[in-house]
Tab-separated table of C-alpha atoms and ligand atoms in Angstrom:
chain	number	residue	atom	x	y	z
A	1	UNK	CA	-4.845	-17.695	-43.839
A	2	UNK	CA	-2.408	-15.062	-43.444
A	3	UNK	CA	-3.703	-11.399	-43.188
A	4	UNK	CA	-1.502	-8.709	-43.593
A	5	UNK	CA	-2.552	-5.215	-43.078
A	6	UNK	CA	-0.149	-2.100	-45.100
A	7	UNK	CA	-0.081	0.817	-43.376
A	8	UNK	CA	1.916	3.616	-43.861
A	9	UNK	CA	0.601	7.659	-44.638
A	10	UNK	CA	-0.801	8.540	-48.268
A	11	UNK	CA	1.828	8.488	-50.748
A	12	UNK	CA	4.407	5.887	-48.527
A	13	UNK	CA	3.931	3.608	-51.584
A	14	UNK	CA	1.309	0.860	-49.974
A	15	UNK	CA	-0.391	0.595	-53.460
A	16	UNK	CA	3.156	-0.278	-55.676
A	17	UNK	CA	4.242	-2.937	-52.644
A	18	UNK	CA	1.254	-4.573	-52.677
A	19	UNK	CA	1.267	-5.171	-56.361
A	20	UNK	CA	4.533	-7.133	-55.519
A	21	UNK	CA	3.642	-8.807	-52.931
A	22	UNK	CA	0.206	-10.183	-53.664
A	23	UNK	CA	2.049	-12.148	-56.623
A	24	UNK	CA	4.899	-13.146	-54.374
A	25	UNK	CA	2.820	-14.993	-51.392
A	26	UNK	CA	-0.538	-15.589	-53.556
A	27	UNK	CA	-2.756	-12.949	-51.437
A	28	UNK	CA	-6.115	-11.199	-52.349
A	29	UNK	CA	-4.863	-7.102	-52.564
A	30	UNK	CA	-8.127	-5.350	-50.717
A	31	UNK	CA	-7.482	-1.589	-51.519
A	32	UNK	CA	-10.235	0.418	-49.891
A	33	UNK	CA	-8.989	3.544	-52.098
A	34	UNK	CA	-9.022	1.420	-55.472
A	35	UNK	CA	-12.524	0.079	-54.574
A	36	UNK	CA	-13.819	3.953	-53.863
A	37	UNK	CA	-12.155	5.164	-57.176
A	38	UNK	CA	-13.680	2.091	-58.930
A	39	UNK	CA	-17.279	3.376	-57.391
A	40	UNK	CA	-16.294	7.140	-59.186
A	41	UNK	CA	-15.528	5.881	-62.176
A	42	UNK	CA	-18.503	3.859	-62.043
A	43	UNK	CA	-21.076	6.198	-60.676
A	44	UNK	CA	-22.183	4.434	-58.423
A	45	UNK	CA	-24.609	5.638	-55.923
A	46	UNK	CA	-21.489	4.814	-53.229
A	47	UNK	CA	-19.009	6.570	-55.654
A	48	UNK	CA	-21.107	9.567	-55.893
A	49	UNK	CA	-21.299	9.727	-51.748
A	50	UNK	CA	-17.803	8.971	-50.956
A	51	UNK	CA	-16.346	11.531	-53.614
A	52	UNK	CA	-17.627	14.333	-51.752
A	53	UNK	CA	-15.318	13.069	-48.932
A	54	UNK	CA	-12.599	11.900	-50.578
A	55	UNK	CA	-12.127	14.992	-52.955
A	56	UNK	CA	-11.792	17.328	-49.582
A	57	UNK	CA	-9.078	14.513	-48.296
A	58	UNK	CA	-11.198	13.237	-45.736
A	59	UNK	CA	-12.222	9.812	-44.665
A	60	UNK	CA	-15.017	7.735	-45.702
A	61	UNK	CA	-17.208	7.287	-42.180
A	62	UNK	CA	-16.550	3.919	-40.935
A	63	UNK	CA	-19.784	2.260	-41.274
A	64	UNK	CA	-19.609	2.730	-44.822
A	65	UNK	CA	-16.097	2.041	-45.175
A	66	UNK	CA	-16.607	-1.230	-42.918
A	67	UNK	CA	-19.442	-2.858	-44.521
A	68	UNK	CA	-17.871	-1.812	-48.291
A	69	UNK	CA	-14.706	-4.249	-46.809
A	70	UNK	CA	-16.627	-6.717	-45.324
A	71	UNK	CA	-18.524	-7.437	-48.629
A	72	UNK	CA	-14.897	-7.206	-50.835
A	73	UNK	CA	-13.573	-10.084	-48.485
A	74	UNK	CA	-16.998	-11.954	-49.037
A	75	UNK	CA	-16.522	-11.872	-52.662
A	76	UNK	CA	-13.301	-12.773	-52.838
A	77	UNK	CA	-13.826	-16.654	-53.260
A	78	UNK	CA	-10.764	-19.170	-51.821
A	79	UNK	CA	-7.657	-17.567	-51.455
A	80	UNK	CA	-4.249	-18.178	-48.970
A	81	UNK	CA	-4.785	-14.440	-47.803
A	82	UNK	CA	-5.505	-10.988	-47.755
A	83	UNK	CA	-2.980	-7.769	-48.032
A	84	UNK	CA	-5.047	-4.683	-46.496
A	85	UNK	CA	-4.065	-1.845	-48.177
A	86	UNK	CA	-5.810	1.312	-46.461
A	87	UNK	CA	-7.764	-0.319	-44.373
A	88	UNK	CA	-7.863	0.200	-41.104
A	89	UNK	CA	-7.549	3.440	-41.039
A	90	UNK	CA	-9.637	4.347	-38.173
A	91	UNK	CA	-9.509	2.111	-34.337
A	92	UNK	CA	-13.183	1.355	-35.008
A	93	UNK	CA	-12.042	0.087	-38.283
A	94	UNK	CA	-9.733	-2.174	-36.813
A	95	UNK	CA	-12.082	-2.976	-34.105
A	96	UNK	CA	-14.532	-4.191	-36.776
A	97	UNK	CA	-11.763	-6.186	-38.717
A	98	UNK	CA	-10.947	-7.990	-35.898
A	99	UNK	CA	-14.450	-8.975	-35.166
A	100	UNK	CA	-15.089	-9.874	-38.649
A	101	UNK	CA	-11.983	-12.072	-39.167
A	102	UNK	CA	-12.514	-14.040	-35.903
A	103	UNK	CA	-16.170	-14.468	-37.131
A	104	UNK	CA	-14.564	-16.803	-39.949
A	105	UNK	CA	-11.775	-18.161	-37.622
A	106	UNK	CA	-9.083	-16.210	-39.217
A	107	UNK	CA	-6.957	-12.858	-37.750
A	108	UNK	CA	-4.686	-10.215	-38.248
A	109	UNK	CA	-1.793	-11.685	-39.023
A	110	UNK	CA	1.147	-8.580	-39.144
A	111	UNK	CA	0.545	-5.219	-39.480
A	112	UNK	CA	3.533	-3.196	-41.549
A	113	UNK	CA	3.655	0.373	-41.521
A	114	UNK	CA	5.914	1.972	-44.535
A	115	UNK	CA	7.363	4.790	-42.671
A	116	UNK	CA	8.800	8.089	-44.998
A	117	UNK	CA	9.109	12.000	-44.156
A	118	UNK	CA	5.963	14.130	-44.298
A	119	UNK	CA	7.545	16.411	-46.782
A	120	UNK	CA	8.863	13.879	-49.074
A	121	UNK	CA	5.576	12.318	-49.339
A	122	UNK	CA	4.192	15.566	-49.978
A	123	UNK	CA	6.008	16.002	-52.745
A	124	UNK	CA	5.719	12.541	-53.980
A	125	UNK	CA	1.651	12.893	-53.991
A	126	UNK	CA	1.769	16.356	-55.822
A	127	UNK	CA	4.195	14.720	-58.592
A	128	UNK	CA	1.517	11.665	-58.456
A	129	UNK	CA	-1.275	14.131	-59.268
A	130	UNK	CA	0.300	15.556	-62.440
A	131	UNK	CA	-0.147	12.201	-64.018
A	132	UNK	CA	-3.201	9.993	-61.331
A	133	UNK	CA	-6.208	12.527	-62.184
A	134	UNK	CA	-7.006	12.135	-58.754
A	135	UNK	CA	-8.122	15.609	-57.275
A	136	UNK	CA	-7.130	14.523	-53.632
A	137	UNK	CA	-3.255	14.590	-55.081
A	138	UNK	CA	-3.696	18.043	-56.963
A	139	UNK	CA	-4.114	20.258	-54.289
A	140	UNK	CA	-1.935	21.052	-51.285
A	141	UNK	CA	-4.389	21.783	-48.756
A	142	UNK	CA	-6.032	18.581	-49.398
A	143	UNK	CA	-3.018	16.077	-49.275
A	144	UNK	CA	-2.095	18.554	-45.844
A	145	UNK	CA	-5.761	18.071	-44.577
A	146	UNK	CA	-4.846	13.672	-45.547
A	147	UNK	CA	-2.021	14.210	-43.601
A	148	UNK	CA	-4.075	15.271	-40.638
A	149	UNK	CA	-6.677	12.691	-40.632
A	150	UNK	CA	-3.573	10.150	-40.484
A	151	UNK	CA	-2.369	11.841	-37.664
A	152	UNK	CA	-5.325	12.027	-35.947
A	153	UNK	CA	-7.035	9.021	-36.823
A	154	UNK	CA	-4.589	6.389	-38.087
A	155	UNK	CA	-1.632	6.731	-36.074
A	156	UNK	CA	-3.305	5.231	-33.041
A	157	UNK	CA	-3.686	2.194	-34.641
A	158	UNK	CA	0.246	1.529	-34.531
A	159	UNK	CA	-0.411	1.364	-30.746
A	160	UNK	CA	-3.344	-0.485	-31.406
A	161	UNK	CA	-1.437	-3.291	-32.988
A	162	UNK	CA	2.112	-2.754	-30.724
A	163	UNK	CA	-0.273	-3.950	-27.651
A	164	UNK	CA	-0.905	-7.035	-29.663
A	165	UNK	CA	2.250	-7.694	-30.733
A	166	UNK	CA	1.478	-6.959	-34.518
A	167	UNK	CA	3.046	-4.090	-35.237
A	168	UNK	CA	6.638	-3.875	-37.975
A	169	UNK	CA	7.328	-0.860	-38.965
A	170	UNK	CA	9.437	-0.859	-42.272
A	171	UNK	CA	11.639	2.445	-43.691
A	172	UNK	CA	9.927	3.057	-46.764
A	173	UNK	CA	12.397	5.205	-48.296
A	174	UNK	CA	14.704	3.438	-50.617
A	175	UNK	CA	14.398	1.922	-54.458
A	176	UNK	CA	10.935	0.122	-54.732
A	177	UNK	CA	12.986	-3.421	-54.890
A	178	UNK	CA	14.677	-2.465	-51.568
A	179	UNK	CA	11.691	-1.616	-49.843
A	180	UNK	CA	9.384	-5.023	-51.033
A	181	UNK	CA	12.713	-7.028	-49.629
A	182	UNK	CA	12.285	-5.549	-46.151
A	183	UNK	CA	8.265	-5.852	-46.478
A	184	UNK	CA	9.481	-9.942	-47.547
A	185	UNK	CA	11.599	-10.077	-44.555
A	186	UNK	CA	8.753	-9.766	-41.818
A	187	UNK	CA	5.999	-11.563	-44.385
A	188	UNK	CA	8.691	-14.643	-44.239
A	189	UNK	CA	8.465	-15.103	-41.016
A	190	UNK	CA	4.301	-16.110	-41.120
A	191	UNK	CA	4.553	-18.158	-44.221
A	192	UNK	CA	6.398	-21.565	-44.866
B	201	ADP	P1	-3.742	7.384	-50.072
B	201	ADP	O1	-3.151	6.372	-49.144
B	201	ADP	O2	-2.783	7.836	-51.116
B	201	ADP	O3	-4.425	8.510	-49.361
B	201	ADP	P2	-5.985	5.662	-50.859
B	201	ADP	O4	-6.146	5.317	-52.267
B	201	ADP	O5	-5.667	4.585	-49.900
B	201	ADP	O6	-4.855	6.753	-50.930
B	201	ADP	O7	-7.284	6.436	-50.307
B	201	ADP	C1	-7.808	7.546	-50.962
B	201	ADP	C2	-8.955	8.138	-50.154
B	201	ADP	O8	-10.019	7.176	-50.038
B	201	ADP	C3	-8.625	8.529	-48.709
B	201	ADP	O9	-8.057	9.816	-48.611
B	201	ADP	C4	-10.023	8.447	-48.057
B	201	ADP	O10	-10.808	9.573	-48.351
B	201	ADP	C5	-10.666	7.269	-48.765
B	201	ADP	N1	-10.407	6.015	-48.000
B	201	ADP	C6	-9.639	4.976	-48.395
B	201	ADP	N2	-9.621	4.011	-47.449
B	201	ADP	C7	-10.376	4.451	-46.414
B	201	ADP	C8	-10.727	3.942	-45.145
B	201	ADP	N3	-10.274	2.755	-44.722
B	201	ADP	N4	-11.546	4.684	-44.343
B	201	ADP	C9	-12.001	5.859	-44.752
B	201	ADP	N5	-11.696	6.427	-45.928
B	201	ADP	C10	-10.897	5.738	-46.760
């Protein structure tokens, strides 16, 4: 099994990489995001919950978040691997991945951060909104208040991973071919 866990801040481009990617090396795409907007569009008693958070640009509290994951993975049937795309987000989300893999014998695998400039994302996300219909992109306040929870929330996973020895951090700036060659690059080296 090889489990890769995107990371990078909203807008970095996780989403459009792991489109490539999952066809390239065969993996099951988790995004916790699509599986939330899937719940909206569904109305779905979860869908209706986590909107209210989502819409402000805040997280979805972990427990909900966790188990939501835990039951995607379940469901996936046989596969060579999983791409994580948003998820962890939080340590206690990556405490609980950890714990959850391990459970079936598997682990984290890499962890690759798409690194880009806060104010190019910005920009990127408003542009996004014009055409998504996703009220977290259409406001500036709310992708700010997205940046924050990264900041405050998600960026201490990179150490989290760095003390494990997980941790690639990838310049996501560059044509969307250039980027999923340097996302190849450190997937290469944990598949044959
Ligand atoms: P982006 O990376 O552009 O912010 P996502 O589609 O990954 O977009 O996530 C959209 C929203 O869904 C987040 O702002 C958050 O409210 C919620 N969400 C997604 N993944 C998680 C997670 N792992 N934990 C908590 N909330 C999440």
């Amino acid at each position: 099994m090889v489990n890769i866990v995107l990371f990078g801040k909203p807008g970095a481009g996780k989403g459009t990489q792991a489109e490539f990617l999952k066809e390239q090396y065969n993996l099951t795409h988790l995004s916790t995001g699509d599986i939330f907007r899937f719940n909206i569009k569904n109305g779905t008693e979860l869908g209706l919950w986590a909107k209210t958070f989502i819409d402000k640009g805040d997280l979805v509290p972990d427990e909900v978040t966790i188990k939501m994951l835990e039951d995607a993975v379940e469901n996936a049937g046989n596969t060579a691997g999983f791409l994580f795309d948003g998820f962890p987000r939080t340590i206690a989300q990556a405490e609980a991945l950890d714990a959850f893999l391990q459970s079936k014998g598997w682990s984290v695998t890499a962890t690759i951060a798409l690194e880009a400039d806060d104010e190019i994302l910005v920009q990127r996300l408003l542009e996004r909104g014009k055409t998504s219909g996703r009220p977290d992109d259409q406001d500036e306040e709310k992708i700010r208040n997205r940046y924050q929870e990264y900041n405050e929330k998600t960026a201490p996973l990179m150490s989290f991973y760095e003390q494990q020895n997980k941790f690639y951090p990838v310049d996501g700036i560059g044509s969307i071919a250039e980027i999923t060659k340097r996302l190849s690059a450190v997937i290469d080296n944990f598949v044959n």
